[in-house]
């Protein structure tokens, strides 16, 4: 157990639908990062939150959004889902932000299948 | 922006043979360097990291990596491959944020 909790582990939904993925960071970590991993795109950075505020944006689609709550858990919202959104979505956490010598701690991911 | 290059998206070795996974980065200043491993249907797990000090770092499961500034490399090695080493390996660099390589899938042949 890495200390980063992601729910649900698996999600199957239809095209056009909206889903919410949840992440609880490791205790003491203030930053949460979301990544998408697919076979053709590899590991893609989506977005980072630090202590409730958006800190960095990567290749995140406009149909996707995220937020980090006062208790530091984060949610990734995916809407108007397409078949190509099927992927593993990982959450990672770290103590601070910016350059880090601690590394990230990853959750076990949510596997999203869009049918 | 930083870029991380992992040469060879697929590497196959025989059980007991040397494992060598290559990683090069583009930073002009020594960054923090990491190797992560991902087993099937699992998240990424930290194998080892270089921050400062000794350039040869040892990690879990018998893996080690050497930071070579002149070559901007951080290759991962293990003297003797085990079947349980079969996984996806990611090199990463930390500057303003983390930058991951595209990964190398390691197959161990019995």
XYZ file of N, CA and C in Angstrom:
675
model
N 0.849 -1.194 0.000
C 0.000 0.000 0.000
C 0.889 1.250 0.000
N 0.745 2.051 -1.065
C 1.606 3.219 -1.213
C 1.177 4.366 -0.325
N -0.062 4.347 0.140
C -0.598 5.462 0.911
C -1.446 6.395 0.073
N -1.406 6.238 -1.245
C -2.258 7.024 -2.139
C -3.433 6.120 -2.538
N -4.623 6.588 -2.265
C -5.816 5.778 -2.502
C -6.621 6.330 -3.660
N -6.912 5.445 -4.607
C -7.721 5.840 -5.744
C -8.974 4.984 -5.812
N -10.099 5.639 -6.059
C -11.346 4.906 -6.245
C -12.119 5.491 -7.417
N -12.873 4.688 -8.143
C -12.900 3.224 -8.053
C -11.695 2.617 -8.761
N -11.509 1.344 -8.634
C -10.406 0.667 -9.327
C -10.746 0.418 -10.782
N -11.993 0.137 -11.035
C -12.442 -0.113 -12.399
C -13.739 0.644 -12.626
N -13.892 1.117 -13.878
C -15.085 1.869 -14.234
C -15.396 1.585 -15.695
N -16.616 1.165 -15.950
C -17.054 0.956 -17.327
C -18.248 1.856 -17.550
N -18.192 2.638 -18.616
C -19.275 3.573 -18.880
C -19.449 3.750 -20.373
N -20.529 4.383 -20.751
C -20.834 4.538 -22.173
C -20.314 5.879 -22.693
N -20.172 5.950 -24.005
C -19.759 7.211 -24.621
C -20.771 8.307 -24.298
N -20.252 9.514 -24.126
C -21.095 10.647 -23.821
C -21.354 10.866 -22.345
N -21.011 9.903 -21.543
C -21.268 10.000 -20.113
C -20.180 10.804 -19.394
N -20.426 11.015 -18.103
C -19.485 11.748 -17.251
C -19.143 10.872 -16.052
N -17.869 10.886 -15.667
C -17.447 10.106 -14.505
C -16.556 10.966 -13.619
N -16.444 10.556 -12.378
C -15.564 11.232 -11.425
C -14.632 10.220 -10.794
N -13.350 10.505 -10.867
C -12.333 9.667 -10.248
C -11.829 10.386 -9.004
N -11.577 9.600 -7.981
C -11.204 10.193 -6.706
C -9.829 9.735 -6.268
N -9.122 10.642 -5.599
C -7.776 10.347 -5.116
C -7.563 10.958 -3.743
N -7.070 10.146 -2.826
C -6.650 10.652 -1.512
C -5.141 10.550 -1.436
N -4.447 11.663 -1.247
C -2.981 11.613 -1.249
C -2.431 10.960 0.010
N -1.157 10.649 -0.027
C -0.470 10.111 1.144
C -0.498 11.166 2.243
N -0.588 10.720 3.476
C -0.644 11.637 4.600
C 0.549 12.585 4.605
N 0.273 13.894 4.692
C 1.336 14.886 4.713
C 1.683 15.467 3.355
N 1.216 14.823 2.292
C 1.501 15.333 0.948
C 0.483 16.403 0.569
N 0.981 17.493 0.013
C 0.106 18.603 -0.355
C -0.185 18.665 -1.856
N 0.666 18.042 -2.634
C 0.488 18.061 -4.089
C -0.169 16.780 -4.578
N -1.066 16.957 -5.533
C -1.696 15.820 -6.208
C -1.510 16.008 -7.708
N -1.131 14.942 -8.373
C -0.919 14.954 -9.818
C -1.813 13.896 -10.442
N -2.341 14.218 -11.620
C -3.133 13.242 -12.364
C -2.412 12.904 -13.672
N -2.370 11.608 -13.958
C -1.753 11.113 -15.180
C -2.723 10.177 -15.893
N -2.608 10.194 -17.212
C -3.360 9.249 -18.033
C -2.350 8.321 -18.697
N -2.619 7.027 -18.633
C -1.730 6.063 -19.277
C -2.524 5.224 -20.253
N -2.173 5.336 -21.522
C -2.799 4.506 -22.537
C -1.710 3.846 -23.357
N -2.099 2.806 -24.110
C -1.108 2.038 -24.864
C -0.423 2.886 -25.918
N -1.184 3.769 -26.573
C -0.585 4.525 -27.671
C 0.056 5.829 -27.228
N -0.350 6.382 -26.085
C 0.174 7.683 -25.651
C 1.173 7.582 -24.508
N 1.286 6.429 -23.895
C 2.192 6.318 -22.758
C 1.636 7.063 -21.559
N 2.547 7.529 -20.703
C 2.163 8.206 -19.453
C 2.103 9.706 -19.717
N 0.899 10.270 -19.654
C 0.695 11.684 -19.960
C 0.291 12.446 -18.696
N 1.014 13.514 -18.426
C 0.680 14.373 -17.291
C -0.550 15.205 -17.637
N -1.517 15.204 -16.746
C -2.743 15.963 -16.984
C -2.741 17.289 -16.212
N -2.634 17.201 -14.892
C -2.772 18.401 -14.091
C -2.225 18.172 -12.691
N -1.797 19.268 -12.050
C -1.291 19.229 -10.685
C -2.039 20.240 -9.825
N -2.353 19.817 -8.614
C -2.875 20.727 -7.601
C -1.940 20.723 -6.400
N -1.785 21.899 -5.811
C -0.979 22.022 -4.612
C -1.792 22.783 -3.574
N -2.091 22.130 -2.491
C -2.805 22.732 -1.371
C -4.078 23.452 -1.831
N -4.775 22.820 -2.731
C -6.069 23.345 -3.158
C -6.046 24.208 -4.406
N -4.856 24.550 -4.872
C -4.788 25.435 -6.038
C -4.151 24.714 -7.221
N -4.665 25.008 -8.401
C -4.061 24.445 -9.598
C -2.657 25.014 -9.760
N -1.688 24.113 -10.003
C -0.300 24.568 -10.067
C 0.310 24.369 -11.443
N -0.067 23.313 -12.124
C 0.494 23.055 -13.447
C -0.513 22.270 -14.276
N -0.488 22.565 -15.574
C -1.388 21.881 -16.494
C -0.577 21.211 -17.580
N -0.980 20.027 -17.904
C -0.322 19.294 -18.979
C -1.271 19.123 -20.136
N -1.317 17.887 -20.650
C -2.148 17.609 -21.822
C -3.578 17.269 -21.430
N -4.212 18.152 -20.724
C -5.563 17.866 -20.264
C -6.583 18.458 -21.230
N -7.533 17.626 -21.629
C -8.570 18.060 -22.546
C -9.534 19.010 -21.842
N -10.215 19.825 -22.617
C -11.197 20.756 -22.052
C -12.370 20.009 -21.435
N -12.624 18.804 -21.905
C -13.720 17.992 -21.358
C -13.373 17.436 -19.965
N -12.123 17.571 -19.588
C -11.664 17.065 -18.293
C -11.441 18.246 -17.342
N -11.732 18.029 -16.096
C -11.444 19.045 -15.092
C -11.092 18.364 -13.783
N -10.473 19.098 -12.908
C -10.092 18.528 -11.618
C -10.196 19.582 -10.540
N -10.202 19.133 -9.315
C -10.131 20.044 -8.192
C -9.543 19.326 -6.997
N -9.032 20.118 -6.077
C -8.499 19.572 -4.826
C -9.237 20.258 -3.688
N -9.731 19.468 -2.782
C -10.589 19.949 -1.711
C -9.761 20.304 -0.467
N -10.398 21.021 0.489
C -9.658 21.407 1.710
C -9.013 20.237 2.453
N -9.623 19.053 2.383
C -8.995 17.905 3.049
C -7.906 17.274 2.182
N -7.598 17.908 1.071
C -6.510 17.561 0.126
C -6.842 16.419 -0.820
N -7.998 15.793 -0.678
C -8.316 14.798 -1.687
C -8.650 15.515 -2.993
N -8.529 14.790 -4.069
C -8.739 15.390 -5.377
C -9.699 14.553 -6.194
N -10.396 15.209 -7.091
C -11.289 14.527 -8.010
C -10.979 14.967 -9.440
N -11.005 13.992 -10.321
C -10.826 14.244 -11.747
C -12.152 13.935 -12.419
N -12.711 14.934 -13.077
C -13.992 14.791 -13.744
C -13.775 14.682 -15.248
N -14.322 13.626 -15.812
C -14.203 13.385 -17.251
C -15.608 13.400 -17.834
N -15.852 14.286 -18.820
C -17.196 14.390 -19.362
C -17.197 14.150 -20.863
N -18.399 13.983 -21.389
C -18.586 13.709 -22.830
C -17.586 12.652 -23.288
N -17.581 11.546 -22.576
C -16.548 10.539 -22.783
C -16.568 9.952 -24.191
N -15.380 9.704 -24.681
C -15.185 9.088 -25.994
C -14.437 7.774 -25.820
N -14.498 6.943 -26.848
C -13.822 5.649 -26.773
C -12.327 5.827 -26.470
N -11.759 6.879 -27.028
C -10.333 7.132 -26.853
C -9.925 7.556 -25.462
N -10.911 7.803 -24.620
C -10.603 8.167 -23.228
C -10.341 6.933 -22.365
N -10.586 5.770 -22.931
C -10.315 4.536 -22.195
C -8.825 4.460 -21.875
N -8.510 4.330 -20.621
C -7.102 4.366 -20.192
C -7.042 4.066 -18.709
N -5.799 3.978 -18.232
C -5.550 3.944 -16.794
C -5.298 5.374 -16.342
N -5.963 5.779 -15.287
C -5.757 7.117 -14.749
C -5.101 6.981 -13.386
N -3.928 7.586 -13.281
C -3.175 7.515 -12.041
C -3.184 8.848 -11.318
N -3.199 8.743 -10.027
C -2.995 9.883 -9.161
C -1.658 9.661 -8.455
N -0.916 10.729 -8.262
C 0.327 10.665 -7.501
C 0.343 11.831 -6.536
N 1.100 11.698 -5.466
C 1.205 12.807 -4.528
C 2.655 13.030 -4.130
N 2.935 14.237 -3.650
C 4.264 14.562 -3.152
C 4.144 15.616 -2.067
N 5.234 15.798 -1.299
C 5.189 16.740 -0.183
C 4.991 18.166 -0.638
N 5.828 18.570 -1.569
C 5.789 19.961 -1.989
C 5.396 20.087 -3.439
N 5.971 21.092 -4.055
C 5.715 21.318 -5.468
C 7.029 21.697 -6.120
N 7.031 21.716 -7.448
C 8.268 22.034 -8.124
C 9.247 20.885 -8.046
N 10.511 21.215 -8.140
C 11.542 20.188 -8.115
C 11.506 19.440 -6.794
N 11.587 18.144 -6.878
C 11.439 17.350 -5.672
C 12.464 16.243 -5.640
N 13.130 16.087 -4.514
C 14.038 14.958 -4.369
C 13.367 13.792 -3.646
N 12.091 13.939 -3.369
C 11.360 12.849 -2.727
C 10.725 11.910 -3.730
N 10.459 12.410 -4.908
C 9.750 11.590 -5.875
C 8.256 11.663 -5.636
N 7.549 11.046 -6.492
C 6.096 10.969 -6.377
C 5.722 9.601 -5.824
N 4.621 9.560 -5.121
C 4.033 8.293 -4.697
C 2.761 8.094 -5.496
N 2.694 6.969 -6.181
C 1.565 6.710 -7.065
C 0.512 5.831 -6.407
N -0.736 6.088 -6.778
C -1.805 5.177 -6.437
C -1.838 4.026 -7.434
N -2.729 3.095 -7.221
C -2.795 1.907 -8.084
C -3.640 2.127 -9.328
N -4.255 3.306 -9.434
C -4.924 3.666 -10.666
C -6.390 3.299 -10.743
N -7.074 3.977 -11.659
C -8.456 3.648 -12.016
C -8.452 3.284 -13.494
N -8.934 2.080 -13.779
C -9.016 1.668 -15.185
C -10.385 2.044 -15.710
N -10.402 2.975 -16.662
C -11.644 3.444 -17.269
C -11.817 2.798 -18.635
N -12.948 2.192 -18.825
C -13.298 1.617 -20.122
C -14.554 2.310 -20.615
N -14.459 2.915 -21.785
C -15.603 3.580 -22.388
C -16.108 2.699 -23.531
N -17.368 2.344 -23.470
C -17.920 1.424 -24.482
C -19.008 2.109 -25.322
N 11.846 23.010 -21.870
C 11.326 21.920 -21.062
C 12.263 20.720 -21.129
N 12.216 19.975 -20.104
C 13.050 18.783 -19.984
C 12.542 17.695 -20.910
N 13.427 16.865 -21.396
C 12.996 15.670 -22.113
C 13.787 14.481 -21.581
N 13.123 13.358 -21.528
C 13.716 12.131 -21.037
C 13.575 11.079 -22.123
N 14.681 10.483 -22.500
C 14.683 9.498 -23.578
C 15.070 8.138 -23.044
N 14.210 7.177 -23.270
C 14.528 5.797 -22.916
C 14.721 5.022 -24.217
N 15.930 4.580 -24.447
C 16.238 3.849 -25.676
C 15.738 2.422 -25.560
N 14.922 2.038 -26.536
C 14.397 0.675 -26.506
C 13.104 0.613 -25.748
N 12.000 0.504 -26.457
C 10.713 0.403 -25.776
C 10.484 -1.016 -25.259
N 11.218 -1.967 -25.837
C 11.111 -3.361 -25.403
C 12.514 -3.951 -25.290
N 12.783 -4.557 -24.161
C 14.062 -5.225 -23.948
C 13.783 -6.640 -23.447
N 14.465 -7.603 -24.048
C 14.338 -8.999 -23.610
C 15.691 -9.512 -23.151
N 15.703 -10.162 -22.013
C 16.936 -10.767 -21.509
C 16.616 -12.171 -21.007
N 17.631 -13.001 -20.983
C 17.459 -14.336 -20.420
C 17.567 -14.260 -18.898
N 16.903 -15.160 -18.245
C 16.999 -15.226 -16.790
C 18.459 -15.436 -16.402
N 18.938 -14.618 -15.460
C 20.324 -14.700 -15.032
C 21.257 -13.777 -15.782
N 20.797 -13.190 -16.863
C 21.637 -12.284 -17.648
C 21.562 -10.860 -17.098
N 22.506 -10.045 -17.572
C 22.551 -8.640 -17.167
C 21.352 -7.882 -17.738
N 20.782 -7.023 -16.901
C 19.734 -6.117 -17.353
C 20.337 -4.722 -17.491
N 20.121 -4.096 -18.644
C 20.576 -2.719 -18.864
C 19.449 -1.956 -19.545
N 18.907 -0.984 -18.857
C 17.861 -0.131 -19.415
C 18.418 1.287 -19.470
N 18.314 1.892 -20.646
C 18.991 3.167 -20.863
C 18.066 4.359 -20.686
N 18.644 5.429 -20.135
C 17.897 6.665 -19.935
C 18.834 7.847 -20.119
N 18.424 8.765 -20.961
C 19.147 10.020 -21.124
C 18.199 11.187 -20.920
N 18.708 12.269 -20.367
C 17.887 13.436 -20.117
C 18.530 14.642 -20.769
N 17.796 15.737 -20.832
C 18.286 16.884 -21.587
C 18.705 18.064 -20.724
N 18.543 17.968 -19.425
C 18.817 19.111 -18.564
C 20.286 19.506 -18.589
N 20.543 20.795 -18.522
C 21.912 21.294 -18.512
C 22.466 21.388 -17.095
N 21.613 21.272 -16.121
C 22.058 21.250 -14.735
C 21.651 19.908 -14.130
N 22.436 19.423 -13.176
C 22.094 18.116 -12.602
C 20.704 18.123 -11.975
N 19.812 17.335 -12.499
C 18.463 17.282 -11.938
C 18.375 16.176 -10.900
N 17.187 16.006 -10.354
C 16.919 14.812 -9.567
C 16.442 13.737 -10.538
N 16.941 12.544 -10.390
C 16.669 11.456 -11.339
C 16.060 10.266 -10.629
N 15.130 9.617 -11.294
C 14.392 8.524 -10.678
C 14.178 7.393 -11.674
N 14.062 6.194 -11.145
C 13.544 5.057 -11.902
C 12.338 4.503 -11.150
N 11.273 4.283 -11.928
C 10.068 3.670 -11.388
C 9.818 2.355 -12.118
N 9.162 1.423 -11.431
C 8.767 0.161 -12.033
C 7.246 0.027 -11.923
N 6.662 -0.519 -12.980
C 5.218 -0.754 -12.989
C 4.958 -2.199 -13.342
N 4.441 -2.954 -12.387
C 4.025 -4.328 -12.654
C 2.623 -4.306 -13.236
N 2.245 -5.354 -13.944
C 0.928 -5.378 -14.606
C -0.202 -5.034 -13.658
N -1.050 -4.126 -14.133
C -2.251 -3.714 -13.398
C -1.937 -3.079 -12.045
N -0.771 -2.487 -11.944
C -0.416 -1.793 -10.715
C 0.074 -0.382 -11.025
N 0.217 0.406 -9.963
C 0.761 1.752 -10.116
C 2.277 1.726 -10.213
N 2.859 2.895 -10.357
C 4.305 3.013 -10.449
C 4.911 3.001 -9.057
N 5.993 2.255 -8.933
C 6.663 2.117 -7.645
C 8.097 2.620 -7.774
N 8.547 3.415 -6.821
C 9.899 3.957 -6.891
C 10.937 2.851 -6.706
N 11.855 2.746 -7.672
C 12.951 1.775 -7.600
C 14.168 2.384 -6.926
N 14.543 3.572 -7.395
C 15.706 4.251 -6.833
C 15.699 5.696 -7.312
N 16.570 6.492 -6.678
C 16.654 7.899 -7.066
C 18.064 8.422 -6.834
N 18.419 9.412 -7.644
C 19.645 10.153 -7.440
C 19.267 11.597 -7.124
N 19.803 12.108 -6.028
C 19.584 13.515 -5.701
C 20.932 14.241 -5.669
N 21.764 13.916 -4.718
C 23.125 14.471 -4.672
C 24.045 13.401 -4.119
N 25.353 13.660 -4.184
C 26.291 12.730 -3.573
C 26.735 11.641 -4.522
N 26.855 10.444 -4.012
C 27.381 9.312 -4.779
C 26.587 9.109 -6.059
N 27.320 8.954 -7.142
C 26.655 8.870 -8.436
C 26.129 7.471 -8.743
N 26.583 6.476 -7.991
C 26.040 5.124 -8.147
C 25.032 4.898 -7.026
N 23.797 4.720 -7.390
C 22.759 4.564 -6.378
C 22.158 3.171 -6.464
N 21.875 2.639 -5.309
C 21.285 1.301 -5.244
C 19.816 1.412 -4.864
N 19.026 0.534 -5.483
C 17.605 0.549 -5.204
C 17.104 -0.788 -4.709
N 15.811 -0.968 -4.830
C 15.223 -2.219 -4.371
C 15.413 -3.318 -5.399
N 15.261 -4.551 -4.954
C 15.299 -5.724 -5.837
C 16.610 -5.883 -6.599
N 17.702 -5.369 -6.075
C 19.011 -5.568 -6.680
C 19.350 -4.635 -7.833
N 18.506 -3.664 -8.103
C 18.766 -2.713 -9.174
C 19.683 -1.593 -8.695
N 20.439 -1.048 -9.629
C 21.238 0.124 -9.349
C 21.324 0.979 -10.616
N 21.692 2.242 -10.433
C 21.807 3.148 -11.567
C 22.959 4.102 -11.310
N 23.590 4.526 -12.383
C 24.715 5.437 -12.265
C 24.431 6.732 -12.996
N 24.572 7.840 -12.275
C 24.415 9.161 -12.858
C 25.740 9.567 -13.488
N 25.689 9.834 -14.796
C 26.885 10.296 -15.505
C 26.573 11.652 -16.110
N 27.086 12.682 -15.474
C 26.777 14.045 -15.896
C 27.287 14.314 -17.307
N 28.480 13.836 -17.620
C 29.088 14.122 -18.920
C 28.286 13.497 -20.057
N 27.575 12.417 -19.735
C 26.789 11.734 -20.760
C 25.299 12.027 -20.621
N 24.943 12.838 -19.645
C 23.531 13.112 -19.281
C 22.736 11.813 -19.304
N 23.268 10.820 -18.596
C 22.610 9.517 -18.590
C 22.371 9.037 -17.171
N 21.427 8.130 -17.060
C 21.090 7.524 -15.766
C 20.574 6.122 -16.068
N 21.460 5.267 -16.518
C 21.079 3.915 -16.942
C 20.848 3.006 -15.750
N 19.883 2.124 -15.901
C 19.496 1.190 -14.837
C 20.078 -0.182 -15.133
N 20.683 -0.811 -14.139
C 21.259 -2.129 -14.348
C 20.895 -3.071 -13.213
N 20.971 -4.354 -13.537
C 20.857 -5.413 -12.546
C 21.718 -6.561 -13.039
N 22.609 -7.069 -12.216
C 23.569 -8.082 -12.687
C 22.914 -9.367 -13.206
N 21.828 -9.787 -12.576
C 21.245 -11.068 -12.923
C 19.721 -10.959 -12.914
N 19.118 -11.088 -14.082
C 17.669 -10.928 -14.207
C 16.914 -12.098 -13.594
N 15.805 -11.755 -12.994
C 14.916 -12.763 -12.421
C 13.569 -12.640 -13.109
N 12.854 -13.746 -13.151
C 11.543 -13.728 -13.822
C 10.637 -12.634 -13.264
N 10.759 -12.388 -11.978
C 9.890 -11.397 -11.341
C 10.231 -9.956 -11.737
N 11.329 -9.764 -12.482
C 11.698 -8.416 -12.926
C 10.911 -7.970 -14.151
N 10.172 -8.888 -14.760
C 9.387 -8.540 -15.937
C 8.357 -7.475 -15.566
N 8.468 -6.314 -16.199
C 7.631 -5.169 -15.859
C 7.937 -4.033 -16.823
N 7.249 -2.909 -16.606
C 7.523 -1.685 -17.358
C 8.365 -0.786 -16.462
N 9.413 -0.198 -17.037
C 10.313 0.652 -16.263
C 10.308 2.068 -16.837
N 10.177 3.032 -15.948
C 10.123 4.427 -16.357
C 11.248 5.210 -15.692
N 11.950 5.969 -16.518
C 12.938 6.917 -16.012
C 12.237 8.264 -15.864
N 12.598 9.035 -14.859
C 11.958 10.329 -14.648
C 12.969 11.340 -14.143
N 12.727 12.589 -14.505
C 13.576 13.702 -14.089
C 12.699 14.722 -13.396
N 13.184 15.263 -12.281
C 12.440 16.280 -11.557
C 13.143 17.624 -11.694
N 12.461 18.541 -12.339
C 12.919 19.934 -12.373
C 11.784 20.786 -11.808
N 11.141 21.581 -12.656
C 9.969 22.309 -12.174
C 8.809 21.348 -11.936
N 8.838 20.260 -12.632
C 7.864 19.194 -12.440
C 8.556 17.885 -12.840
N 7.791 16.812 -12.736
C 8.348 15.529 -13.144
C 8.179 15.330 -14.647
N 9.211 14.808 -15.267
C 9.149 14.448 -16.671
C 9.477 12.961 -16.773
N 8.571 12.207 -17.360
C 8.758 10.759 -17.489
C 9.182 10.385 -18.895
N 10.007 9.366 -18.987
C 10.289 8.762 -20.269
C 9.098 7.948 -20.727
N 9.193 7.405 -21.922
C 8.083 6.663 -22.511
C 8.017 5.219 -22.024
N 8.994 4.823 -21.238
C 8.950 3.497 -20.644
C 9.653 2.435 -21.466
N 10.169 1.436 -20.771
C 10.776 0.264 -21.403
C 10.153 -0.970 -20.799
N 9.623 -1.819 -21.657
C 9.022 -3.064 -21.200
C 10.097 -4.144 -21.160
N 10.321 -4.689 -19.999
C 11.345 -5.727 -19.833
C 10.696 -7.102 -19.814
N 11.163 -7.968 -20.696
C 10.739 -9.369 -20.728
C 11.912 -10.225 -20.291
N 11.661 -11.170 -19.404
C 12.698 -12.086 -18.950
C 12.361 -13.471 -19.474
N 13.282 -14.025 -20.241
C 13.074 -15.319 -20.889
C 13.656 -16.428 -20.026
N 12.850 -17.433 -19.723
C 13.356 -18.503 -18.840
C 14.429 -19.353 -19.521
